[in-house]
Amino acid sequence: MAAARDPIHGLWSSRWVFILAATGSAVGLGNIWRFPYVTGENGGGAFVLVYLACVALVGVPIMIAEIVLGRRGRRSPINTMSELAREEGLSPAWSGVGWMGVVAGFLILSFYSVVAGWSLAYVFYLGSGTFAAATGEFSQTTFDALIASPGKLLLWHSLFIALTIFVVSRGVTGGLEKAARLLMPALFLMLLLLVGYAASAGDFKGALSYLFEPDFTALSSDAILIALGQAFFSLSLGMGSIMVYGSYLPSDASIPSTAVTIAIADTMVAVLAGLAIFPIVLGYGLEPGAGPGLVFISLTVAFGQMPGGQFFGTVFFLLLSVAALTSAISLLEPVAAWLVESKRFTRRNACLVAGAGAWLLGIGSLLSFNLWSEVTLSERHFFGWMELISTTILLPLGGLLIAIFAGWRLRHSSSLEEFQQQRPAHLVWVTLTRFVAPVGVAIIFFEALS
């Protein structure tokens, strides 16, 4: 029986540690700049309401599905899906869903580490006063010089991957849990510190209006699709991270309330990030829709001109690096767990092999910004292909199949057991997972491919 299956890798010491770890997996670079930007561009408070509805109707049901499957299987996503398919009398081909998630997470880690390396580099740039009284031209030149240098990118990419390997190699309690206990409170503390600073040094009233003043006329069909995609991707779904973290969840923890808490915490981080960034953006006349350029070019100019900007700029890029690291840890863990289970690797060797593979693949992505910038296939360079295969194809397809498996193929008695016999909550979840969430993810998938 699944409830008696022993976890191979250990358990979280409490439900709250799992919440911290899963929130860390969900919070990433996209939360810090993309959510506030798309909110302001698509109706402010009206967009937030649509986003929250998408989280509730699509994101949370699929997150619950991943946690249910993970805790029931107590294995890596690949072996969990294989074992549950066998238990339920289903085709072993369902293990392919686990493979999709693990491969997607591995590919994402390879290029995510390159971009995260930019954040690490900027911690040192800001800390050393590089951008003191910097002009826009200087800031642009500095960023261009960084991404044009394969050696510099390789250094920061290597350092970030090494940090990720170090944490994951120490195991569930000694690595993942300690990182969650340390990094997530630090992330929230840095965010609150930056919000306080932005409120005093920037246009806080304008930021509140930009982010939260409802403009229902801006809610186009495109805005709803953006909200739907943000709800799915921001919760770290479809890549095996939540499933493998769920496999370490104690049996007495309530899955529905835990998933809702994670979704709320993830949204809070995104909102706080907006309140930290956009008072500065609006107060200094910067372009809100500048994307990564907003973070690495425009904001550095503002920090260079603001009182205390060197310190708070350093804190900001440290925040970005922490957010990236907590996500990267959850991307490496599913691969490492599978190597331990299926190939009998020690955890240390599993992390070294998986991390080295992601590092090597990441070199192709970092070269896409310089030496290989002219090397394309169907008008996409290496970085673009890694992103397309992982985030556009594998993640939504995996999320769709997870919803179908959990909602239609897993026996009610099995999922109800993981719900601790909470029948009303289970009925709501089954209904959303069967009829609503798959439609939402299918829309994301086909829209991305169109």
Coordinates of C-alpha atoms in Angstrom, one line a residue:
M1 CA 0.0 0.0 0.0
A2 CA 1.3 3.4 -0.9
A3 CA 0.8 4.9 2.6
A4 CA 3.3 2.3 4.0
R5 CA 5.9 3.0 1.3
D6 CA 9.2 4.2 2.9
P7 CA 10.7 7.3 1.6
I8 CA 14.2 6.7 0.3
H9 CA 15.7 10.2 0.7
G10 CA 14.2 11.3 4.0
L11 CA 11.3 13.6 5.0
W12 CA 10.9 17.3 5.7
S13 CA 10.9 17.9 9.4
S14 CA 7.5 19.7 9.2
R15 CA 4.8 20.9 6.8
W16 CA 6.2 24.5 7.1
V17 CA 9.6 23.5 5.9
F18 CA 8.0 22.0 2.9
I19 CA 6.1 25.2 2.3
L20 CA 9.3 27.2 2.5
A21 CA 11.1 24.8 0.1
A22 CA 8.2 24.6 -2.4
T23 CA 7.8 28.4 -2.3
G24 CA 11.5 28.7 -3.0
S25 CA 11.1 26.4 -6.0
A26 CA 8.3 28.5 -7.3
V27 CA 9.9 31.9 -6.7
G28 CA 12.4 32.7 -9.4
L29 CA 13.8 35.5 -11.5
G30 CA 10.5 35.8 -13.4
N31 CA 8.6 36.6 -10.2
I32 CA 10.9 39.5 -9.4
W33 CA 10.4 41.4 -12.7
R34 CA 7.9 39.7 -15.0
F35 CA 4.8 39.6 -12.7
P36 CA 4.9 43.2 -11.7
Y37 CA 5.5 44.3 -15.3
V38 CA 2.7 42.2 -16.9
T39 CA 0.4 43.3 -14.1
G40 CA 0.9 47.0 -14.8
E41 CA 0.7 46.5 -18.6
N42 CA -2.6 44.5 -18.4
G43 CA -5.0 46.3 -16.2
G44 CA -3.3 46.5 -12.7
G45 CA -5.7 45.3 -10.1
A46 CA -8.0 43.8 -12.7
F47 CA -5.2 41.6 -14.0
V48 CA -4.3 40.6 -10.4
L49 CA -7.9 39.3 -10.0
V50 CA -7.7 37.3 -13.2
Y51 CA -4.3 36.0 -12.2
L52 CA -5.6 34.9 -8.8
A53 CA -8.6 33.1 -10.4
C54 CA -6.2 31.3 -12.7
V55 CA -4.0 30.3 -9.8
A56 CA -7.1 28.9 -7.9
L57 CA -8.6 27.1 -10.9
V58 CA -5.5 25.9 -12.7
G59 CA -2.4 26.3 -10.7
V60 CA -3.4 25.0 -7.3
P61 CA -5.3 21.9 -8.6
I62 CA -2.2 20.8 -10.6
M63 CA 0.1 21.6 -7.7
I64 CA -2.1 19.4 -5.4
A65 CA -2.0 16.7 -8.1
E66 CA 1.8 16.8 -8.1
I67 CA 2.0 16.6 -4.3
V68 CA -0.5 13.8 -4.1
L69 CA 1.4 11.8 -6.7
G70 CA 4.8 12.6 -5.1
R71 CA 3.7 11.7 -1.5
R72 CA 2.0 8.5 -2.7
G73 CA 5.0 7.4 -4.7
R74 CA 7.8 8.5 -2.4
R75 CA 10.2 8.4 -5.3
S76 CA 11.7 10.6 -7.9
P77 CA 9.1 11.7 -10.5
I78 CA 10.2 9.0 -13.0
N79 CA 9.9 6.2 -10.5
T80 CA 6.8 7.6 -8.8
M81 CA 4.9 7.6 -12.1
S82 CA 6.1 4.1 -12.9
E83 CA 5.2 2.8 -9.5
L84 CA 1.8 4.4 -9.4
A85 CA 1.0 3.2 -12.9
R86 CA 1.8 -0.3 -11.8
E87 CA -0.2 0.0 -8.6
E88 CA -3.2 1.3 -10.5
G89 CA -3.0 -1.3 -13.2
L90 CA -2.1 1.3 -15.9
S91 CA 0.3 1.3 -18.8
P92 CA 4.0 1.7 -17.9
A93 CA 4.1 4.4 -20.5
W94 CA 2.8 6.8 -17.8
S95 CA 6.4 6.9 -16.5
G96 CA 7.0 9.2 -19.5
V97 CA 5.3 12.0 -17.6
G98 CA 8.0 11.8 -15.0
W99 CA 10.6 11.8 -17.7
M100 CA 9.1 14.9 -19.2
G101 CA 9.3 16.8 -16.0
V102 CA 12.8 15.7 -15.1
V103 CA 14.2 16.4 -18.6
A104 CA 12.4 19.8 -18.7
G105 CA 13.9 20.8 -15.3
F106 CA 17.3 19.7 -16.4
L107 CA 17.2 21.7 -19.6
I108 CA 15.9 24.8 -17.7
L109 CA 18.6 24.5 -15.1
S110 CA 21.3 24.5 -17.8
F111 CA 20.2 27.9 -19.2
Y112 CA 18.7 29.3 -16.0
S113 CA 22.2 29.0 -14.4
V114 CA 23.6 31.3 -17.1
V115 CA 21.1 34.0 -16.4
A116 CA 21.4 33.5 -12.7
G117 CA 25.1 34.0 -13.1
W118 CA 24.4 37.6 -14.3
S119 CA 22.7 38.3 -10.9
L120 CA 25.8 36.9 -9.0
A121 CA 28.1 39.1 -11.1
Y122 CA 25.9 42.2 -10.4
V123 CA 26.1 41.5 -6.6
F124 CA 29.9 42.1 -6.9
Y125 CA 29.4 45.0 -9.4
L126 CA 27.1 46.9 -7.1
G127 CA 29.0 46.0 -4.0
S128 CA 32.2 47.4 -5.4
G129 CA 30.6 50.7 -6.5
T130 CA 30.9 50.0 -10.2
F131 CA 27.6 51.9 -10.9
A132 CA 28.2 54.9 -8.6
A133 CA 26.8 57.9 -10.6
A134 CA 26.6 55.6 -13.7
T135 CA 25.0 56.9 -16.9
G136 CA 22.6 54.8 -19.0
E137 CA 25.4 54.4 -21.6
F138 CA 27.8 53.1 -19.0
S139 CA 25.3 50.7 -17.6
Q140 CA 24.4 49.4 -21.1
T141 CA 28.1 49.0 -22.0
T142 CA 28.8 47.1 -18.7
F143 CA 26.0 44.7 -19.3
D144 CA 27.0 44.2 -23.0
A145 CA 30.6 43.5 -22.0
L146 CA 29.4 40.9 -19.5
I147 CA 27.3 38.9 -21.9
A148 CA 29.9 39.3 -24.7
S149 CA 32.6 37.6 -22.6
P150 CA 32.4 33.8 -22.7
G151 CA 35.0 33.7 -19.9
K152 CA 33.1 35.9 -17.5
L153 CA 29.8 34.1 -18.2
L154 CA 31.5 30.8 -17.7
L155 CA 32.9 31.9 -14.4
W156 CA 29.5 33.0 -13.0
H157 CA 27.7 30.0 -14.6
S158 CA 30.2 27.7 -13.0
L159 CA 29.9 29.3 -9.6
F160 CA 26.1 29.2 -9.6
I161 CA 26.0 25.5 -10.6
A162 CA 28.6 24.7 -7.9
L163 CA 26.4 26.4 -5.2
T164 CA 23.4 24.4 -6.4
I165 CA 25.4 21.1 -6.4
F166 CA 26.7 21.8 -2.9
V167 CA 23.3 22.3 -1.4
V168 CA 21.6 19.4 -3.1
S169 CA 24.4 17.0 -2.4
R170 CA 23.9 17.4 1.3
G171 CA 20.5 15.7 1.2
V172 CA 17.0 16.5 2.2
T173 CA 17.5 17.5 5.8
G174 CA 21.2 18.6 5.6
G175 CA 20.9 20.5 2.3
L176 CA 17.4 21.2 0.9
E177 CA 15.8 21.8 4.4
K178 CA 18.7 23.9 5.7
A179 CA 18.7 26.0 2.5
A180 CA 14.9 26.6 2.8
R181 CA 15.1 27.5 6.4
L182 CA 17.9 30.0 5.7
L183 CA 17.3 31.4 2.3
M184 CA 13.5 31.9 2.2
P185 CA 13.3 34.0 5.4
A186 CA 16.3 35.9 4.1
L187 CA 14.5 36.5 0.8
F188 CA 11.4 37.8 2.5
L189 CA 13.5 40.0 4.8
M190 CA 15.4 41.5 1.8
L191 CA 12.2 42.1 0.0
L192 CA 10.6 43.9 2.9
L193 CA 13.8 46.0 3.4
L194 CA 13.7 47.0 -0.3
V195 CA 10.0 47.8 -0.2
G196 CA 10.7 50.1 2.8
Y197 CA 13.6 51.8 0.9
A198 CA 11.6 52.1 -2.3
A199 CA 8.7 53.7 -0.4
S200 CA 11.0 56.4 0.9
A201 CA 13.2 56.9 -2.1
G202 CA 10.8 56.4 -5.0
D203 CA 7.2 57.0 -6.2
F204 CA 5.4 54.6 -4.0
K205 CA 1.9 56.1 -4.6
G206 CA 2.5 55.8 -8.4
A207 CA 3.6 52.2 -8.0
L208 CA 0.5 51.3 -6.1
S209 CA -1.7 52.9 -8.8
Y210 CA 0.3 51.2 -11.6
L211 CA 0.1 47.7 -10.0
F212 CA -3.3 47.7 -8.4
E213 CA -5.7 50.3 -9.8
P214 CA -8.2 48.2 -11.7
D215 CA -8.4 48.9 -15.5
F216 CA -10.9 46.4 -16.9
T217 CA -10.6 47.9 -20.3
A218 CA -7.0 46.6 -20.5
L219 CA -8.2 43.0 -19.9
S220 CA -8.0 41.7 -23.4
S221 CA -7.9 38.0 -24.4
D222 CA -4.1 38.3 -24.5
A223 CA -4.1 39.6 -20.9
I224 CA -6.1 36.6 -19.8
L225 CA -3.7 34.2 -21.6
I226 CA -0.8 36.0 -19.9
A227 CA -2.4 35.6 -16.5
L228 CA -3.1 31.9 -17.2
G229 CA 0.5 31.3 -18.3
Q230 CA 1.9 33.2 -15.3
A231 CA -0.2 31.2 -12.9
F232 CA 1.1 27.9 -14.3
F233 CA 4.8 28.8 -14.7
S234 CA 5.2 30.8 -11.6
L235 CA 4.2 27.9 -9.4
S236 CA 7.0 25.7 -10.7
L237 CA 4.6 23.1 -12.2
G238 CA 5.3 20.4 -14.7
M239 CA 9.0 20.1 -14.1
G240 CA 9.1 17.5 -11.3
S241 CA 10.2 19.8 -8.6
I242 CA 6.9 19.9 -6.7
M243 CA 6.4 16.2 -7.2
V244 CA 9.8 15.3 -5.8
Y245 CA 9.4 17.8 -2.9
G246 CA 5.9 16.2 -2.2
S247 CA 7.6 12.8 -1.9
Y248 CA 9.3 14.2 1.2
L249 CA 6.1 15.5 2.8
P250 CA 5.1 13.8 6.1
S251 CA 2.0 11.7 5.8
D252 CA 0.0 13.7 8.4
A253 CA 0.4 17.1 6.5
S254 CA -2.8 18.4 4.8
I255 CA -2.1 18.7 1.1
P256 CA -4.9 21.1 0.1
S257 CA -4.1 23.7 2.8
T258 CA -0.4 23.3 2.1
A259 CA -0.8 24.0 -1.6
V260 CA -2.9 27.0 -1.0
T261 CA -0.4 28.4 1.4
I262 CA 2.4 28.0 -1.2
A263 CA 0.4 29.7 -3.8
I264 CA -0.4 32.6 -1.5
A265 CA 3.3 32.9 -0.5
D266 CA 4.4 32.8 -4.1
T267 CA 2.0 35.6 -5.0
M268 CA 3.1 37.7 -2.0
V269 CA 6.7 37.5 -3.2
A270 CA 5.7 38.7 -6.7
V271 CA 3.6 41.6 -5.3
L272 CA 6.4 42.6 -2.8
A273 CA 8.8 42.5 -5.7
G274 CA 6.6 44.9 -7.6
L275 CA 6.4 47.3 -4.6
A276 CA 10.2 47.1 -4.3
I277 CA 11.0 47.8 -8.0
F278 CA 8.3 50.0 -9.4
P279 CA 8.5 53.0 -7.0
I280 CA 12.1 53.3 -8.2
V281 CA 11.2 52.7 -11.8
L282 CA 8.4 55.3 -11.8
G283 CA 10.3 57.7 -9.5
Y284 CA 13.3 57.9 -11.8
G285 CA 11.4 57.9 -15.1
L286 CA 12.5 54.4 -16.2
E287 CA 10.6 52.2 -18.8
P288 CA 8.5 49.7 -16.9
G289 CA 8.3 47.2 -19.8
A290 CA 12.1 46.8 -20.3
G291 CA 12.2 43.2 -19.1
P292 CA 15.6 41.9 -18.1
G293 CA 17.1 45.2 -19.4
L294 CA 15.0 47.0 -16.6
V295 CA 16.9 45.0 -14.0
F296 CA 20.4 44.9 -15.3
I297 CA 20.6 48.3 -17.1
S298 CA 17.9 50.8 -16.0
L299 CA 17.8 49.9 -12.3
T300 CA 21.6 50.0 -11.9
V301 CA 21.5 53.6 -13.1
A302 CA 18.9 54.5 -10.6
F303 CA 20.8 52.7 -7.8
G304 CA 23.9 54.6 -8.8
Q305 CA 22.0 58.0 -8.3
M306 CA 20.0 57.2 -5.2
P307 CA 21.2 57.8 -1.6
G308 CA 22.3 54.5 -0.2
G309 CA 21.9 53.0 -3.7
Q310 CA 25.2 51.0 -3.5
F311 CA 24.0 49.1 -0.5
F312 CA 20.4 48.6 -1.5
G313 CA 21.5 47.7 -5.1
T314 CA 23.7 45.0 -3.7
V315 CA 20.8 43.7 -1.6
F316 CA 18.6 43.7 -4.6
F317 CA 20.9 41.6 -6.7
L318 CA 21.6 39.3 -3.8
L319 CA 17.8 38.9 -3.6
L320 CA 17.7 37.9 -7.3
S321 CA 20.5 35.4 -6.7
V322 CA 18.8 33.8 -3.7
A323 CA 15.5 33.5 -5.7
A324 CA 17.4 31.9 -8.5
L325 CA 19.3 29.5 -6.2
T326 CA 16.1 28.3 -4.4
S327 CA 14.6 27.5 -7.9
A328 CA 17.8 25.8 -9.2
I329 CA 18.0 23.5 -6.2
S330 CA 14.5 22.2 -7.0
L331 CA 15.5 21.7 -10.6
L332 CA 18.6 19.5 -9.8
E333 CA 16.9 17.5 -7.1
P334 CA 14.6 15.3 -9.4
V335 CA 17.6 14.2 -11.5
A336 CA 19.8 13.5 -8.5
A337 CA 17.0 11.6 -6.8
W338 CA 16.5 9.4 -9.9
L339 CA 20.2 8.7 -10.2
V340 CA 20.4 7.6 -6.5
E341 CA 17.3 5.3 -6.9
S342 CA 17.9 3.8 -10.3
K343 CA 21.6 3.9 -10.9
R344 CA 22.7 3.4 -7.3
F345 CA 24.8 6.5 -7.2
T346 CA 25.7 8.1 -3.9
R347 CA 23.9 11.4 -3.5
R348 CA 27.2 13.3 -3.8
N349 CA 28.1 11.6 -7.1
A350 CA 24.5 11.9 -8.4
C351 CA 24.7 15.7 -7.9
L352 CA 28.1 15.9 -9.4
V353 CA 27.1 14.0 -12.5
A354 CA 23.7 15.8 -13.0
G355 CA 25.2 19.2 -12.2
A356 CA 28.1 18.7 -14.5
G357 CA 25.7 17.7 -17.3
A358 CA 23.7 20.9 -16.8
W359 CA 26.9 22.9 -16.6
L360 CA 28.1 21.5 -19.9
L361 CA 24.8 22.1 -21.6
G362 CA 24.7 25.6 -20.2
I363 CA 27.9 26.4 -22.1
G364 CA 25.9 26.2 -25.3
S365 CA 23.5 28.8 -23.9
L366 CA 26.1 31.2 -22.7
L367 CA 27.8 31.0 -26.1
S368 CA 24.5 32.0 -27.7
F369 CA 25.1 35.5 -26.4
N370 CA 28.5 35.9 -28.0
L371 CA 30.6 33.4 -30.1
W372 CA 27.5 31.4 -31.3
S373 CA 25.2 34.4 -31.6
E374 CA 25.1 34.0 -35.4
V375 CA 24.6 30.2 -35.2
T376 CA 20.9 29.5 -35.6
L377 CA 18.5 26.7 -36.6
S378 CA 15.1 27.9 -37.8
E379 CA 16.0 31.4 -36.6
R380 CA 16.6 30.2 -33.0
H381 CA 20.0 30.0 -31.4
F382 CA 21.0 27.3 -28.8
F383 CA 19.5 29.2 -25.8
G384 CA 16.2 29.7 -27.7
W385 CA 15.9 26.0 -28.5
M386 CA 16.6 25.0 -24.9
E387 CA 13.9 27.4 -23.8
L388 CA 11.4 26.3 -26.5
I389 CA 11.8 22.6 -25.8
S390 CA 11.5 22.9 -22.0
T391 CA 9.1 25.8 -21.2
T392 CA 7.0 25.8 -24.3
I393 CA 6.6 22.1 -25.0
L394 CA 7.6 19.8 -22.1
L395 CA 6.3 21.8 -19.1
P396 CA 2.7 22.5 -20.3
L397 CA 2.4 19.0 -21.8
G398 CA 3.7 17.4 -18.6
G399 CA 1.3 19.5 -16.5
L400 CA -1.6 18.5 -18.8
L401 CA -0.8 14.8 -18.5
I402 CA -0.4 15.1 -14.7
A403 CA -3.9 16.5 -14.4
I404 CA -5.3 13.7 -16.6
F405 CA -3.5 11.0 -14.6
A406 CA -4.4 12.4 -11.2
G407 CA -8.0 13.3 -12.2
W408 CA -9.0 10.5 -14.4
R409 CA -6.7 7.5 -14.0
L410 CA -5.7 7.5 -10.3
R411 CA -8.4 5.7 -8.2
H412 CA -10.5 7.9 -6.1
S413 CA -9.7 5.8 -3.0
S414 CA -6.0 6.5 -3.7
S415 CA -6.2 10.3 -3.9
L416 CA -8.8 10.4 -1.1
E417 CA -6.3 8.6 1.1
E418 CA -3.7 11.3 0.5
F419 CA -6.5 13.9 1.2
Q420 CA -6.8 12.2 4.6
Q421 CA -10.5 11.5 3.8
Q422 CA -11.3 15.3 3.4
R423 CA -14.2 14.5 1.1
P424 CA -15.5 18.0 0.3
A425 CA -12.0 19.3 -0.5
H426 CA -11.3 16.1 -2.5
L427 CA -14.5 16.6 -4.5
V428 CA -13.6 20.2 -5.4
W429 CA -10.1 19.2 -6.4
V430 CA -11.2 16.2 -8.6
T431 CA -13.7 18.5 -10.4
L432 CA -11.2 21.2 -11.1
T433 CA -8.5 18.7 -12.0
R434 CA -10.7 16.8 -14.4
F435 CA -12.6 19.6 -16.1
V436 CA -11.0 23.0 -15.6
A437 CA -7.2 22.7 -15.1
P438 CA -6.6 20.5 -18.2
V439 CA -8.4 23.0 -20.4
G440 CA -6.4 25.9 -19.0
V441 CA -3.0 24.1 -19.6
A442 CA -4.1 23.0 -23.0
I443 CA -4.8 26.6 -23.9
I444 CA -1.3 27.6 -22.7
F445 CA 0.2 24.7 -24.7
F446 CA -1.5 25.4 -28.0
E447 CA -1.2 29.2 -27.7
A448 CA 2.5 28.9 -27.2
L449 CA 2.9 26.6 -30.3
S450 CA 0.8 28.8 -32.5

